[in-house]
Structures are given as C-alpha cells and as structure tokens.
PDB file of C-alpha atoms in Angstrom:
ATOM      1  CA  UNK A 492       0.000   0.000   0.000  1.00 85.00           C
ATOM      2  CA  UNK A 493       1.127   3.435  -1.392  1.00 90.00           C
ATOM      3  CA  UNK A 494       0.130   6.348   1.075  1.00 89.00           C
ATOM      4  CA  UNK A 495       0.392  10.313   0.920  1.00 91.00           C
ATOM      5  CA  UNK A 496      -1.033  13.771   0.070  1.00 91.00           C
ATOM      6  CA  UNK A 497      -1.142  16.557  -1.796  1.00 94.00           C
ATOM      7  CA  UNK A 498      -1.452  19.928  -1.115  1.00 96.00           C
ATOM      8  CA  UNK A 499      -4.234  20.885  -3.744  1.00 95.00           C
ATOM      9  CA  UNK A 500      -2.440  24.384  -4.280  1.00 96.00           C
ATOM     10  CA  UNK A 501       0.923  23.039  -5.284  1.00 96.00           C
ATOM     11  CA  UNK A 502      -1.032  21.812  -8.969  1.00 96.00           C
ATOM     12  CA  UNK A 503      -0.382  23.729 -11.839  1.00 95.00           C
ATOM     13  CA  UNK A 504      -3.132  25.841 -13.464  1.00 95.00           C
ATOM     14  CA  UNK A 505      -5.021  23.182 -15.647  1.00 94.00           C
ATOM     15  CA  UNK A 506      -3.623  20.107 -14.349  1.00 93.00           C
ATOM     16  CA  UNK A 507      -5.508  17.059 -14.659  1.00 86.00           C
ATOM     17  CA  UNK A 508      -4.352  14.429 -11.847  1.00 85.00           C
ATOM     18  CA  UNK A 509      -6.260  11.406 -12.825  1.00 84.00           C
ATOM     19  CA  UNK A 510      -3.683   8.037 -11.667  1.00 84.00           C
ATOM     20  CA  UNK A 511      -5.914   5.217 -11.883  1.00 82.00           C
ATOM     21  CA  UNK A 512      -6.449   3.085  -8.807  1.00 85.00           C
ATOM     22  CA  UNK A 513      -5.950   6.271  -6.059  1.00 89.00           C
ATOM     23  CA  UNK A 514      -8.378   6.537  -3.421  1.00 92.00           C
ATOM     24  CA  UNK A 515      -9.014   9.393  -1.460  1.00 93.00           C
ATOM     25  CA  UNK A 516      -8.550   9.388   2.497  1.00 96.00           C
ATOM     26  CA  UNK A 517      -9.042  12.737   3.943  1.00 97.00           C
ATOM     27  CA  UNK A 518      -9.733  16.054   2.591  1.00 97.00           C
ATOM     28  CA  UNK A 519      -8.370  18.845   4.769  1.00 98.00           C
ATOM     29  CA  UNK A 520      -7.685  22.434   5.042  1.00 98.00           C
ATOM     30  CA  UNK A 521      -5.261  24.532   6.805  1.00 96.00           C
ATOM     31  CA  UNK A 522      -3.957  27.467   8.065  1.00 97.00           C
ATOM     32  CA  UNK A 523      -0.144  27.968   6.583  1.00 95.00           C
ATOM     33  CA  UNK A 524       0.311  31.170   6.828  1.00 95.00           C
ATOM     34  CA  UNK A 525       2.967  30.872  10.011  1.00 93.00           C
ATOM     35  CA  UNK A 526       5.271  28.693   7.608  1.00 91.00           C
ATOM     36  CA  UNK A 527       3.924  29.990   4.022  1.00 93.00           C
ATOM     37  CA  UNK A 528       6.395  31.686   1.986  1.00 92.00           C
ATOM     38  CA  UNK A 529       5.695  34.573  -0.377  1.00 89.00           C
ATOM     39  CA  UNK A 530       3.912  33.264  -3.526  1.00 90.00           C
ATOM     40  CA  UNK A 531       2.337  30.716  -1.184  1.00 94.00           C
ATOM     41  CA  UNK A 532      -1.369  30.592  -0.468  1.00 95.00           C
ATOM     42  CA  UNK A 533      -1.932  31.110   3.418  1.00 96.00           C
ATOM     43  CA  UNK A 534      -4.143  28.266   3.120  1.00 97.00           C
ATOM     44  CA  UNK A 535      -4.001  24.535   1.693  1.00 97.00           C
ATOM     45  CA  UNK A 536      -5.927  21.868   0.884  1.00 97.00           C
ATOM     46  CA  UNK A 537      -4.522  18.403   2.386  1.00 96.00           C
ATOM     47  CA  UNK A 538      -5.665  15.563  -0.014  1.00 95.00           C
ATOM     48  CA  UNK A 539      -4.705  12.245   1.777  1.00 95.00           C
ATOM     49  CA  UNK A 540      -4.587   9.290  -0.785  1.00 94.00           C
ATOM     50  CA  UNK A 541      -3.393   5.637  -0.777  1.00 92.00           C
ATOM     51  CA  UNK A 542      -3.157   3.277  -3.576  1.00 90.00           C
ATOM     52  CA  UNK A 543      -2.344  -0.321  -4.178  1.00 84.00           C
ATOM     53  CA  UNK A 544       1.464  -0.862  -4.989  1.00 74.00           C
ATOM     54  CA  UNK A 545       1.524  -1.813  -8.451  1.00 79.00           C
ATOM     55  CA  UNK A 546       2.711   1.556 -10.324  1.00 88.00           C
ATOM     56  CA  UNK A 547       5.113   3.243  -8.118  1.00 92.00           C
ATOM     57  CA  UNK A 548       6.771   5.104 -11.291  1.00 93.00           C
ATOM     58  CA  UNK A 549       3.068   5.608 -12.517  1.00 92.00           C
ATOM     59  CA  UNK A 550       2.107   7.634  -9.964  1.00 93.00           C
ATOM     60  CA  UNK A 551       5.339   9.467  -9.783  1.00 95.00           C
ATOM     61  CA  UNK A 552       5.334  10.443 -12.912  1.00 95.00           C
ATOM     62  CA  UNK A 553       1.517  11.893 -13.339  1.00 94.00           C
ATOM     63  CA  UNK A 554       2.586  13.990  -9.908  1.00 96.00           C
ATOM     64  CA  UNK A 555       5.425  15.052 -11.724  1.00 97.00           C
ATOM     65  CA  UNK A 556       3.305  16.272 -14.725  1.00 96.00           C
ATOM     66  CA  UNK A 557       0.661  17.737 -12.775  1.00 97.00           C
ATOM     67  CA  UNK A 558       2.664  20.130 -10.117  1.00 97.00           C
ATOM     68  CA  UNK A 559       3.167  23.570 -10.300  1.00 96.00           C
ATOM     69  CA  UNK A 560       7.025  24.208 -10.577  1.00 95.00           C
ATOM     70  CA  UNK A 561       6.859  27.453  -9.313  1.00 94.00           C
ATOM     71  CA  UNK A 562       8.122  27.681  -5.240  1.00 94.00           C
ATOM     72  CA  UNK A 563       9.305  23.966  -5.385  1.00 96.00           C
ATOM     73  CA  UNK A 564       6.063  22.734  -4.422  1.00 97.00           C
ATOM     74  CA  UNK A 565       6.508  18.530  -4.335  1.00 97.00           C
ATOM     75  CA  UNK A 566       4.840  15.425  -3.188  1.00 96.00           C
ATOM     76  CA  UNK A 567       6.633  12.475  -0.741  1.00 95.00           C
ATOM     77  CA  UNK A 568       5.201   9.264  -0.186  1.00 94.00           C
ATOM     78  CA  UNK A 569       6.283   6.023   1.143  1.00 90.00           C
ATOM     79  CA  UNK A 570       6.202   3.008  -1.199  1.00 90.00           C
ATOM     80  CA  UNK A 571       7.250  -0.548   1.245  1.00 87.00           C
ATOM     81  CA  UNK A 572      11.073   0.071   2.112  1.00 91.00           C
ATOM     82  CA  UNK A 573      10.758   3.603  -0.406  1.00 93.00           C
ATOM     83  CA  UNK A 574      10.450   6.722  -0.183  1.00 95.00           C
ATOM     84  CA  UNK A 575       9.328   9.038  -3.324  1.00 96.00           C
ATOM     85  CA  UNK A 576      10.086  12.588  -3.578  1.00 97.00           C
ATOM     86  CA  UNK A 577       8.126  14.574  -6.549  1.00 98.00           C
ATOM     87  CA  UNK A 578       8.979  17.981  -7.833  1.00 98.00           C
ATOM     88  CA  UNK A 579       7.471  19.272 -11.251  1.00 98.00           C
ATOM     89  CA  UNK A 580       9.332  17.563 -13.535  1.00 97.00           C
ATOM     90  CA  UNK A 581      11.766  15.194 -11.167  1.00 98.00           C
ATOM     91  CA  UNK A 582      11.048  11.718  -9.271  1.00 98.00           C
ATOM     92  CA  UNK A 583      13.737  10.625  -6.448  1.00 98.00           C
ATOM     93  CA  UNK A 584      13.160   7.328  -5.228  1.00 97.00           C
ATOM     94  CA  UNK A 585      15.751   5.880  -2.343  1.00 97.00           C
ATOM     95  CA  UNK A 586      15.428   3.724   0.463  1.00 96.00           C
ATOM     96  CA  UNK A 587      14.670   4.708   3.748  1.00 93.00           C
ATOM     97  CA  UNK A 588      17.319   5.707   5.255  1.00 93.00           C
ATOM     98  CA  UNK A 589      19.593   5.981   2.565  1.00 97.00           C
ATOM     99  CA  UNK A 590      20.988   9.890   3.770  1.00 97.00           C
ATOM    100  CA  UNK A 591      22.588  10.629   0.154  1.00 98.00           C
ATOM    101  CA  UNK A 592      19.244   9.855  -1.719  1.00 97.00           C
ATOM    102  CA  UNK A 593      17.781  11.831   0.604  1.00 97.00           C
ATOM    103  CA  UNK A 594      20.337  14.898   0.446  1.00 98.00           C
ATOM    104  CA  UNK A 595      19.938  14.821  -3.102  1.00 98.00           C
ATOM    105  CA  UNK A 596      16.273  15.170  -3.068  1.00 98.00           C
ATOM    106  CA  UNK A 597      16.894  17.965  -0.540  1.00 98.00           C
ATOM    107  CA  UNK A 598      19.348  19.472  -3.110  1.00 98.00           C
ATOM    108  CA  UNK A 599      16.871  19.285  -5.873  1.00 98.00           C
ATOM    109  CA  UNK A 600      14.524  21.137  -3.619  1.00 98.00           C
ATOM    110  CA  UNK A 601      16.658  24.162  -3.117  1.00 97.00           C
ATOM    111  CA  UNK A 602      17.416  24.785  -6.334  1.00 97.00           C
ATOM    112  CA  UNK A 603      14.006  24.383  -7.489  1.00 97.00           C
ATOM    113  CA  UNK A 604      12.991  26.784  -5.091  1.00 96.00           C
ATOM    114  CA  UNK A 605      11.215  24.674  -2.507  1.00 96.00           C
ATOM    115  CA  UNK A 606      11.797  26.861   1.145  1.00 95.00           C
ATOM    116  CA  UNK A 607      14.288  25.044   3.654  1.00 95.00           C
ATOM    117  CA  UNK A 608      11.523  24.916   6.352  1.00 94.00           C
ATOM    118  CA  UNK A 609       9.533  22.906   3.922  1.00 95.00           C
ATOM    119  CA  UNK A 610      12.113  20.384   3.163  1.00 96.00           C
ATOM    120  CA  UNK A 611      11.334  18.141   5.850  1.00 92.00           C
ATOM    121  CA  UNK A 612       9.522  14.942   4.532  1.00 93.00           C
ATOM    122  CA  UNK A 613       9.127  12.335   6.958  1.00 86.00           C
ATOM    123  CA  UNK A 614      11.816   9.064   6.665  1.00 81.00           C
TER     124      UNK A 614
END
C-alpha cells in the first residue's frame, strides 16, 4: 500500500491528476500562513490518498506532470522500504534511510525553489 497527500495548491493551473487506482482518504484544510512563503497561499488543501502498490513510477510520474514548478512545491510518499520525492518535472526514489538519496532530493529542492523549512519529509 502506497500512502500520501497533496497539497491541492501546489497543482499547476489546468492540471488534470487522474492516476488510476488512487483513493481518497481525507480532505483537509489549513492554516499555513505561520510557515507559508511569499507566492504561497496562506491556506491549503490536504488531499490524503493511498493506492495499491503496483505503479510506483506511474504515480510518480503523473505527480510530476501535474505540479506547479513554481516555489518547489513537491509530493513524498512512502512506497514498502521507499520513499518518493516529486517535484514538477523530477522523481527521487531511495530507500529509507539511505541519507545521500535523501540529500539529493533535498538538493533538488533548493534549487528548485522549494523553502528550507519545507524540506522536511518524513523518513
């Protein structure tokens, strides 16, 4: 079992995110504005999801063509002993615990312009 969210602002304009076999968990919103950057909403939308296994690269890859790349918005999720990192445009996939795959995701981040507060996915 996949599981994760999304924050339904970090889509792009006119993004259709339609990965077959996601189900919806939770549907949340929140106030951001003590960690929201500028360009960031003060409020998001939490979309919790899970999916079956199957299509790890799948499900990467339509987050990676549906996300805004403006501000570095991304997506993590865990997939068994994996962990997926999603910017517009770029998939990272390491093991848990694996601090390289990890710092290059991180790396990514920053120069994509995702704010250092915000690059703290869970291991």
């Amino acid at each position: 079992m996949i599981t994760g969210y999304l924050i339904g602002e970090s889509l792009r304009p006119g993004a259709a995110f339609e990965p077959r076999g996601l189900r919806l968990r939770k549907v949340s919103r929140v106030d951001a504005s003590a960690t929201a950057t500028a360009g960031q909403p003060a409020l998001w939308t939490f979309v919790e999801w899970e999916a079956d296994g199957d299509d790890i690269a799948g499900l990467a890859e339509a987050f990676a063509a549906a996300l805004e790349p403006a501000l570095g918005w991304y997506v993590d999720f865990d997939a068994g002993d994996e962990r997926v990192v999603v910017f517009a445009g770029k998939v990272f996939r390491y093991l848990r615990g694996d601090a390289a795959g990890r710092a290059e995701a991180i790396a990514y981040g920053r120069s994509a312009g995702t704010p250092e507060h915000q690059l703290d996915w869970k291991e």
